[in-house]
CSV table of C-alpha atoms in Angstrom, one decimal:
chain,number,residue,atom,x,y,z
A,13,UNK,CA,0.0,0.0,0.0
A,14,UNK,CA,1.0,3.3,0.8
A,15,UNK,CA,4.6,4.5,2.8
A,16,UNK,CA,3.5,6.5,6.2
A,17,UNK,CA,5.7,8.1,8.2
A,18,UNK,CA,4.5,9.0,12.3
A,19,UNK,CA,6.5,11.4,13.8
A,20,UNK,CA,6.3,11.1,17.8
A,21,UNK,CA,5.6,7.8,19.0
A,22,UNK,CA,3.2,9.2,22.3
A,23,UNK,CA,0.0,7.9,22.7
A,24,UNK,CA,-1.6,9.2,19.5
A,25,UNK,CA,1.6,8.2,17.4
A,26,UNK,CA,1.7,4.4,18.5
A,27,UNK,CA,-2.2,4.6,18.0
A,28,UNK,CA,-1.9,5.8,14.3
A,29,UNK,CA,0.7,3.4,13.8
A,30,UNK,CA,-1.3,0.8,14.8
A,31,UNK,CA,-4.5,1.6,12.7
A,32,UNK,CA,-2.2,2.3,9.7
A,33,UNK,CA,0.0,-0.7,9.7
A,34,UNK,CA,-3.9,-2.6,10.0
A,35,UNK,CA,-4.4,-1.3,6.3
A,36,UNK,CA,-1.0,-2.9,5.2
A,37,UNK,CA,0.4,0.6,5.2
A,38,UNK,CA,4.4,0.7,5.8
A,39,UNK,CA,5.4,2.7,9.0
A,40,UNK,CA,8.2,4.8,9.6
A,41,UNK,CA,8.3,5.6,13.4
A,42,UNK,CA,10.1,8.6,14.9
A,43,UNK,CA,10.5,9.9,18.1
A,44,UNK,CA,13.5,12.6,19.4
A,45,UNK,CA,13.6,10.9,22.3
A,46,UNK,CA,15.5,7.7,22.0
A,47,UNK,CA,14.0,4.0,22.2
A,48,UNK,CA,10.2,5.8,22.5
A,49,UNK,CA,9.8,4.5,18.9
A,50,UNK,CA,10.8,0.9,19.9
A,51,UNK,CA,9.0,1.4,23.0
A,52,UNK,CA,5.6,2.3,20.9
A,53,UNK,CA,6.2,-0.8,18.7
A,54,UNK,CA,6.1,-2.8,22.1
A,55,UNK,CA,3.0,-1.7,22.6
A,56,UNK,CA,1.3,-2.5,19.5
A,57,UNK,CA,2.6,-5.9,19.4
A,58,UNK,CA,1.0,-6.2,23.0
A,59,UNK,CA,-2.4,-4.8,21.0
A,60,UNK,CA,-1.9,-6.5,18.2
A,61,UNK,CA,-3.2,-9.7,20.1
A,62,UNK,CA,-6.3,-9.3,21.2
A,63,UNK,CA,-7.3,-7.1,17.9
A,64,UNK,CA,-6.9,-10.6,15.8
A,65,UNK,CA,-8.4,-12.4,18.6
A,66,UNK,CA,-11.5,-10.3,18.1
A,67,UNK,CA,-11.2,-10.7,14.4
A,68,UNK,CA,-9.6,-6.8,13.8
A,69,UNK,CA,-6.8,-7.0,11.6
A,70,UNK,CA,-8.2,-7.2,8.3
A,71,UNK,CA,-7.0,-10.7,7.7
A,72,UNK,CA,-3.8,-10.2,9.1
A,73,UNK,CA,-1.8,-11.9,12.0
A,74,UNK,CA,-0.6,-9.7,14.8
A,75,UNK,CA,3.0,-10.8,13.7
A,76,UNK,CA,2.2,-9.3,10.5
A,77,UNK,CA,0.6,-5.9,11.4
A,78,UNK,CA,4.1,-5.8,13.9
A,79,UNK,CA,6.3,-6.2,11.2
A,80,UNK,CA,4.8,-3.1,9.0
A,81,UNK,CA,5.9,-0.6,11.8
A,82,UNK,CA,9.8,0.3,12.0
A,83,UNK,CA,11.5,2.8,13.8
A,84,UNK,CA,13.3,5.4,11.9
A,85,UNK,CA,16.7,6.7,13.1
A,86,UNK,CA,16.6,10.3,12.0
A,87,UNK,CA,13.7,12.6,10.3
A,88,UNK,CA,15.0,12.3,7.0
A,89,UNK,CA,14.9,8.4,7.2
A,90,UNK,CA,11.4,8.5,8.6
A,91,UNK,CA,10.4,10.9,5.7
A,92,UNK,CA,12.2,9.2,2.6
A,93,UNK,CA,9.7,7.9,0.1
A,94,UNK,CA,6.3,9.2,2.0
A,95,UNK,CA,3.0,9.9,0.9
A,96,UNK,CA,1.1,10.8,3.7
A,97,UNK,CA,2.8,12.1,7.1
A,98,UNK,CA,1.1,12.1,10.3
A,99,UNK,CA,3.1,14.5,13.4
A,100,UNK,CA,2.1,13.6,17.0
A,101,UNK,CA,4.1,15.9,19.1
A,102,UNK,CA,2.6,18.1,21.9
A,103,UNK,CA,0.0,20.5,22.1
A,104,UNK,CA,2.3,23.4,21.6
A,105,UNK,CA,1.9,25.6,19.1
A,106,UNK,CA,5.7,26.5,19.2
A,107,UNK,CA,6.8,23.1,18.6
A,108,UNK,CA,4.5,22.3,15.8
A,109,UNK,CA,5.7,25.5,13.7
A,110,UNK,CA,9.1,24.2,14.3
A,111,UNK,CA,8.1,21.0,13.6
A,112,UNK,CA,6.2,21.7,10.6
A,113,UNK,CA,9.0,23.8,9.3
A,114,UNK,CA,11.3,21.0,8.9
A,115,UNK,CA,9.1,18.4,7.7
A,116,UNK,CA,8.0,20.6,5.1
A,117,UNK,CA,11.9,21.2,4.3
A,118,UNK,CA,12.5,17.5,4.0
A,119,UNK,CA,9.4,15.8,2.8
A,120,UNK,CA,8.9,15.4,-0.8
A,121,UNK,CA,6.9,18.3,-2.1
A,122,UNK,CA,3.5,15.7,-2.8
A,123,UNK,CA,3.7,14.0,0.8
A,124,UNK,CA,0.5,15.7,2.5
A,125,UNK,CA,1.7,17.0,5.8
A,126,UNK,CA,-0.9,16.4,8.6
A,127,UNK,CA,-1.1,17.2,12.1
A,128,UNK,CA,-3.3,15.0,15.2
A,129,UNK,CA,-3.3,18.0,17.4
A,130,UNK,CA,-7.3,18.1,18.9
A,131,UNK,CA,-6.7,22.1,19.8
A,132,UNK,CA,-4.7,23.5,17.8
A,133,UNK,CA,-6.2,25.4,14.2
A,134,UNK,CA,-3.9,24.4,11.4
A,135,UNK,CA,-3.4,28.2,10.2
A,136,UNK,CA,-1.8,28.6,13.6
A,137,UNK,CA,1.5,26.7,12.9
A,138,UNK,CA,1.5,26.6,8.7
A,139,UNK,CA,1.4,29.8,7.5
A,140,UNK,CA,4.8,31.0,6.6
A,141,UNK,CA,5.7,27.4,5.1
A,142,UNK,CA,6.5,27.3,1.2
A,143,UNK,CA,4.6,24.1,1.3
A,144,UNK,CA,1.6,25.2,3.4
A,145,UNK,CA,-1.1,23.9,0.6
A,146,UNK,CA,-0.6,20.6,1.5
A,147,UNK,CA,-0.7,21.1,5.2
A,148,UNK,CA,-3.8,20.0,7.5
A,149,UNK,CA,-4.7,18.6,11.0
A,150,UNK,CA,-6.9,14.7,10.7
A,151,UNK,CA,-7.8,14.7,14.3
A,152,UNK,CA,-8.4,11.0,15.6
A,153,UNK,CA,-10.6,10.0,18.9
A,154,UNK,CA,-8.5,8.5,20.7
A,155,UNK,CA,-7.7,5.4,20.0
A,156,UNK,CA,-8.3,5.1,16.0
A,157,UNK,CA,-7.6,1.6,15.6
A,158,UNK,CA,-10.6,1.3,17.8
A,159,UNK,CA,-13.0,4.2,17.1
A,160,UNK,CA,-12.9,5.1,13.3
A,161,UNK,CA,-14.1,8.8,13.4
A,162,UNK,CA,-11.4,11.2,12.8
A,163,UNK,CA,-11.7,14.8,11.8
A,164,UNK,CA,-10.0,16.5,8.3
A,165,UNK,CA,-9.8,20.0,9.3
A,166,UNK,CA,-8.0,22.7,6.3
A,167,UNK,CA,-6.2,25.8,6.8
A,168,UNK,CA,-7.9,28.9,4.6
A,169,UNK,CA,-5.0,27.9,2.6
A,170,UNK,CA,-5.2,23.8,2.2
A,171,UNK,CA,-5.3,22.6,-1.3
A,172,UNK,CA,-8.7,20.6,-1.8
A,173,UNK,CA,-6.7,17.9,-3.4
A,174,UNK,CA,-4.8,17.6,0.0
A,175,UNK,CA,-7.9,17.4,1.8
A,176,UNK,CA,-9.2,14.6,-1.0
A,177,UNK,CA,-5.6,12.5,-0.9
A,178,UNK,CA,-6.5,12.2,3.1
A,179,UNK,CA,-9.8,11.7,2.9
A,180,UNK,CA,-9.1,8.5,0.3
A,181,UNK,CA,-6.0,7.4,3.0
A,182,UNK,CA,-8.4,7.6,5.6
A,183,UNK,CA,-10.8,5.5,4.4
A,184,UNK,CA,-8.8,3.1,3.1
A,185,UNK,CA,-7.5,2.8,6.7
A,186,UNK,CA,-10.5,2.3,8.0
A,187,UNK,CA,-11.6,5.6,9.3
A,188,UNK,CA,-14.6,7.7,9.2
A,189,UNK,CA,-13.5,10.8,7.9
A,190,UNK,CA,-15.1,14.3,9.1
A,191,UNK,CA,-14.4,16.7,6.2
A,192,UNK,CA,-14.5,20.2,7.6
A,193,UNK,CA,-14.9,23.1,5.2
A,194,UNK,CA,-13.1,25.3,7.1
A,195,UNK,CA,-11.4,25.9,10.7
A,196,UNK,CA,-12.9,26.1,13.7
A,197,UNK,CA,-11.6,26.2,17.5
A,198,UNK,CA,-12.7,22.8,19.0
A,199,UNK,CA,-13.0,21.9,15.2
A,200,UNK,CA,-16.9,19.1,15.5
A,201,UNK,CA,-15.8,16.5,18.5
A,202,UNK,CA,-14.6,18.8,20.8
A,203,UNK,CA,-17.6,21.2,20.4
A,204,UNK,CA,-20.0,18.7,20.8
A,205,UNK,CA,-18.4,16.9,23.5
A,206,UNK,CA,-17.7,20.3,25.5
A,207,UNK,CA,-21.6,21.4,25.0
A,208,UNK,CA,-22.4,17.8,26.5
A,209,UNK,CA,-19.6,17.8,29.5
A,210,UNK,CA,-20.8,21.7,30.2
A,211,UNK,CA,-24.5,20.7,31.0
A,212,UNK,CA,-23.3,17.5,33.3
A,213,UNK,CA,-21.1,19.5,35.2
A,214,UNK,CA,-24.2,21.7,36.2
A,215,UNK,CA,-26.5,19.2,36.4
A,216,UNK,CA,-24.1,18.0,39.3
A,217,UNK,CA,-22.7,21.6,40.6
A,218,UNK,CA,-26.2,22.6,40.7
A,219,UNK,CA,-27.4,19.3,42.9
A,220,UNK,CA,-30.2,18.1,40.6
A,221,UNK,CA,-27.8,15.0,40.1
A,222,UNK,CA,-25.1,12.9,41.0
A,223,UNK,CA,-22.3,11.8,38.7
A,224,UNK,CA,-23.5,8.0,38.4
A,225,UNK,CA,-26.7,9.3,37.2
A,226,UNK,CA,-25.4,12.0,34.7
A,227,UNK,CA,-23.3,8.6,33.6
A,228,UNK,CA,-26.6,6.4,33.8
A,229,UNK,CA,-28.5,9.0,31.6
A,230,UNK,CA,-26.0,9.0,28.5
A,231,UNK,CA,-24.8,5.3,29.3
A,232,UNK,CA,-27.9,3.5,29.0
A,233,UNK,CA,-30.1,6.0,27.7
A,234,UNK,CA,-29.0,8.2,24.9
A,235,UNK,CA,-25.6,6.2,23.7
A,236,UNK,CA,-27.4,3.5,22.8
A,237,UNK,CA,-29.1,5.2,20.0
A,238,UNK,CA,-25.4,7.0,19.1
A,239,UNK,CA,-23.2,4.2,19.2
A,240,UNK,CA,-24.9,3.3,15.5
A,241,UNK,CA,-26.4,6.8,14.6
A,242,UNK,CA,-25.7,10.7,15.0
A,243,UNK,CA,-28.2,13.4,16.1
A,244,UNK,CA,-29.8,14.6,13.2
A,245,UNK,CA,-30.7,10.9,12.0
A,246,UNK,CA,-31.8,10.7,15.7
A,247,UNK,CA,-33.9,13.1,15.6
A,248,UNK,CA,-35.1,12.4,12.1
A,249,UNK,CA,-36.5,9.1,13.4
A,250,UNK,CA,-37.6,10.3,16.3
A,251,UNK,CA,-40.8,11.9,15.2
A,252,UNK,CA,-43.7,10.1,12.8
A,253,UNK,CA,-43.1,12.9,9.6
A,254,UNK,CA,-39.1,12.9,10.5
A,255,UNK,CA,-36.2,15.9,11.0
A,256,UNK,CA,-39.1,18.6,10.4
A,257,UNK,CA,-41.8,17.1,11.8
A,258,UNK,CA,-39.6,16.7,15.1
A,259,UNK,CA,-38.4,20.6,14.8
A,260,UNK,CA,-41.8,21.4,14.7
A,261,UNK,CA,-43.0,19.2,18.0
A,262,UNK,CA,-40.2,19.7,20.1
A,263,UNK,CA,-38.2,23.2,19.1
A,264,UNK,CA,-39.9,24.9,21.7
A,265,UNK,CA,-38.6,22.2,25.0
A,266,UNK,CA,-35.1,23.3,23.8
A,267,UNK,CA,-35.1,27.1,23.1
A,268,UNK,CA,-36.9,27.2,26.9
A,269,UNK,CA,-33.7,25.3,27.9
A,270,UNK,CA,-31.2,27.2,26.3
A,271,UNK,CA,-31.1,30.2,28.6
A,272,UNK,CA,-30.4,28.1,31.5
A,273,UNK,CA,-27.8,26.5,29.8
A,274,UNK,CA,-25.6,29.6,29.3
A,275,UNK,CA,-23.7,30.0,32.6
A,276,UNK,CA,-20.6,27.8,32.7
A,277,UNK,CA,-19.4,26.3,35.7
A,278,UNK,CA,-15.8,26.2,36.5
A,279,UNK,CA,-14.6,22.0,36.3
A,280,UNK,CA,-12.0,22.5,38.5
A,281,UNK,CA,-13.9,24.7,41.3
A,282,UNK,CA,-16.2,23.1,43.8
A,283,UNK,CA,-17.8,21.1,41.8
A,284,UNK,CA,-14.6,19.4,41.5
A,285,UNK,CA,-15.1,17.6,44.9
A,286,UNK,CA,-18.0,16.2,44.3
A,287,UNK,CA,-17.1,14.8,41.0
A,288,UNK,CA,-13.2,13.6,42.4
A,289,UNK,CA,-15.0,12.0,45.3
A,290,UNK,CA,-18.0,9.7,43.8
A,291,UNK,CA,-15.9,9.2,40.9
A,292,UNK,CA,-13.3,7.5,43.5
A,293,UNK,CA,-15.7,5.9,45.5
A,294,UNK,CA,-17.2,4.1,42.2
A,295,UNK,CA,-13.5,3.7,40.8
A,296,UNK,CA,-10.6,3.6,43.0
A,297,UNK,CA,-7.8,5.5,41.5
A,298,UNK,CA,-5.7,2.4,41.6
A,299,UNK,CA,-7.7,0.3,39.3
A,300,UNK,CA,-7.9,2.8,36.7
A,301,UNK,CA,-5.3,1.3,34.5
A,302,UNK,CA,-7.4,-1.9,34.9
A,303,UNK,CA,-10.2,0.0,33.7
A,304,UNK,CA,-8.6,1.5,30.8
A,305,UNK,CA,-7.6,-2.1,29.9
A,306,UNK,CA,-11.6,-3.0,30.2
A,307,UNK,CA,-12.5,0.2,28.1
A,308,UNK,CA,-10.6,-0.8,25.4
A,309,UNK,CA,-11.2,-4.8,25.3
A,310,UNK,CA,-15.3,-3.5,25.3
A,311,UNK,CA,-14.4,-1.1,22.5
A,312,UNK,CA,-12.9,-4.2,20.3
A,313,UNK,CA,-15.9,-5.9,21.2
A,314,UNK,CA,-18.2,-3.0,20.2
A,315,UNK,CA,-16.3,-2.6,16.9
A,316,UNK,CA,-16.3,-6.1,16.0
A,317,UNK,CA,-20.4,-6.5,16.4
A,318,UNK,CA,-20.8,-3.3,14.7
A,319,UNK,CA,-18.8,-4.6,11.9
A,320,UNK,CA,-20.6,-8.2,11.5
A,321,UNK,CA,-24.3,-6.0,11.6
A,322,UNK,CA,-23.1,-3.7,9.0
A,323,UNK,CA,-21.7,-6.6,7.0
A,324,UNK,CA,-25.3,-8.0,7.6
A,325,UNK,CA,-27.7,-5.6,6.8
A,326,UNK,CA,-24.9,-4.4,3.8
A,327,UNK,CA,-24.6,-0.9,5.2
């Protein structure tokens, strides 16, 4: 397939790497910091398992997927030959200009440069480069090889056929591309996870609820319908004469709402102590890396039936 080079091996980079070398892609891993690229291909062999155990490597054996990633010695090694490179290095806007700067010195003049930040607008760190058309941030959710969404977001200067060569990458990886038409702080995930987190943190600030029940309500309540379908087709469905005829009903419960919902609460204030302690008292913090490890086994599992239903309904 194609030659992909990740540059930072963090949590993001080993994550990319992983979903990439799934779609037979060959990886180029490298991290400033030495042995964090071996260390990152440690980790995706230790993935690699239970992904073909629950039938999630395309065909593949985890040996296989393993052998696709390799670490890279220097930049220009990792960026020899690439089509598509993907830069994982922290949320500093700083860095990423410098960054940016030198990939776009070294890298071919076709290899689409592209950024995971999830804060950071692309015009913020591209804008003097000579090669700044083919610069763009594709924002994953954490992890990708498990949860396919991931956002395309351009700079007012991205070339459309960029935007187009990561869209078809992304999809042929197995991802779920969100093409943005332009930039936007939060970019679509963020925003609609912040308005979502905002509202529970007043529900409990306020005392109309506790955390376990601001968890209950989206856990077995509304992210049943969303783990297969988005608001609008939601909503659409939600009403006998669909999206309008829902609009038309209901409009009115919401814009009574909406005032009420305006006042932010700070996260890290009071309220903080009531979230820190229930949260605790329902997970101790030493048995949180035990429940990442449950979070992500349930997301293999969750992928895996979603895949066999689509497969079976052929959608």
């Amino acid at each position: 397939m194609a030659k992909i080079a990740i540059i930072g091996s963090g949590l993001i980079g080993r994550a990319w790497a992983i979903s990439f070398a799934r779609a037979k892609h060959e990886i180029r891993l490298y991290d400033q910091v030495a042995g964090a690229a071996e260390k990152a291909i440690a980790f995706a062999r230790e993935m690699a398992a239970p992904l073909e155990s629950e039938g999630l490597l395309e065909g593949q054996t985890a040996d296989q997927l393993v052998a696709r990633i390799k670490p890279a010695a220097s930049l220009k090694e990792a960026l020899d030959g690439v089509v598509h490179v993907q830069e994982n290095t922290p949320e500093d806007v700083a860095v990423k200009q410098k960054v940016f700067a030198e990939l776009d010195a070294i890298a071919a003049p076709e290899t689409v440069l592209s950024s995971s930040t999830s804060a950071i607008l692309p015009s913020k760190f591209t804008e003097h480069l000579k090669g700044r058309a083919r610069c763009l941030v594709m924002h994953p959710i954490n992890p990708p090889y498990l949860i396919p969404a991931v956002e395309i977001v351009p700079a007012p200067w991205t070339d459309p056929a960029a935007m187009e060569k990561t869209r078809q990458l992304a999809v042929a990886s197995g991802q779920a591309p969100i093409m943005m038409k332009r930039e936007l702080d939060g970019f679509v995930m963020n925003r609609m996870q912040g308005a979502l987190l905002e509202e529970a943190f007043r529900l409990v600030a306020d005392g109309y609820a506790s955390v376990e029940d601001v968890d209950v309500g989206i856990r077995e309540g509304l992210a049943l319908r969303w783990s297969f379908m988005g608001p609008f087709e939601t909503i659409d469905l939600n009403a006998p004469g669909g999206v309008k005829d829902y609009c038309e009903r209901y409009q009115q419960i919401y814009s009574r709402l909406f005032p009420s919902m305006q006042r932010r609460v700070d996260w890290a204030g009071e309220v903080m102590q009531t979230v820190e302690k229930e949260r605790r008292a329902k997970l101790p913090a030493a048995d949180l890396l035990k429940r990442h490890q449950w979070r992500d086994r349930r997301l293999m599992a969750l992928t895996a039936h979603k895949r066999k239903a689509a497969k079976e309904i052929g959608s």
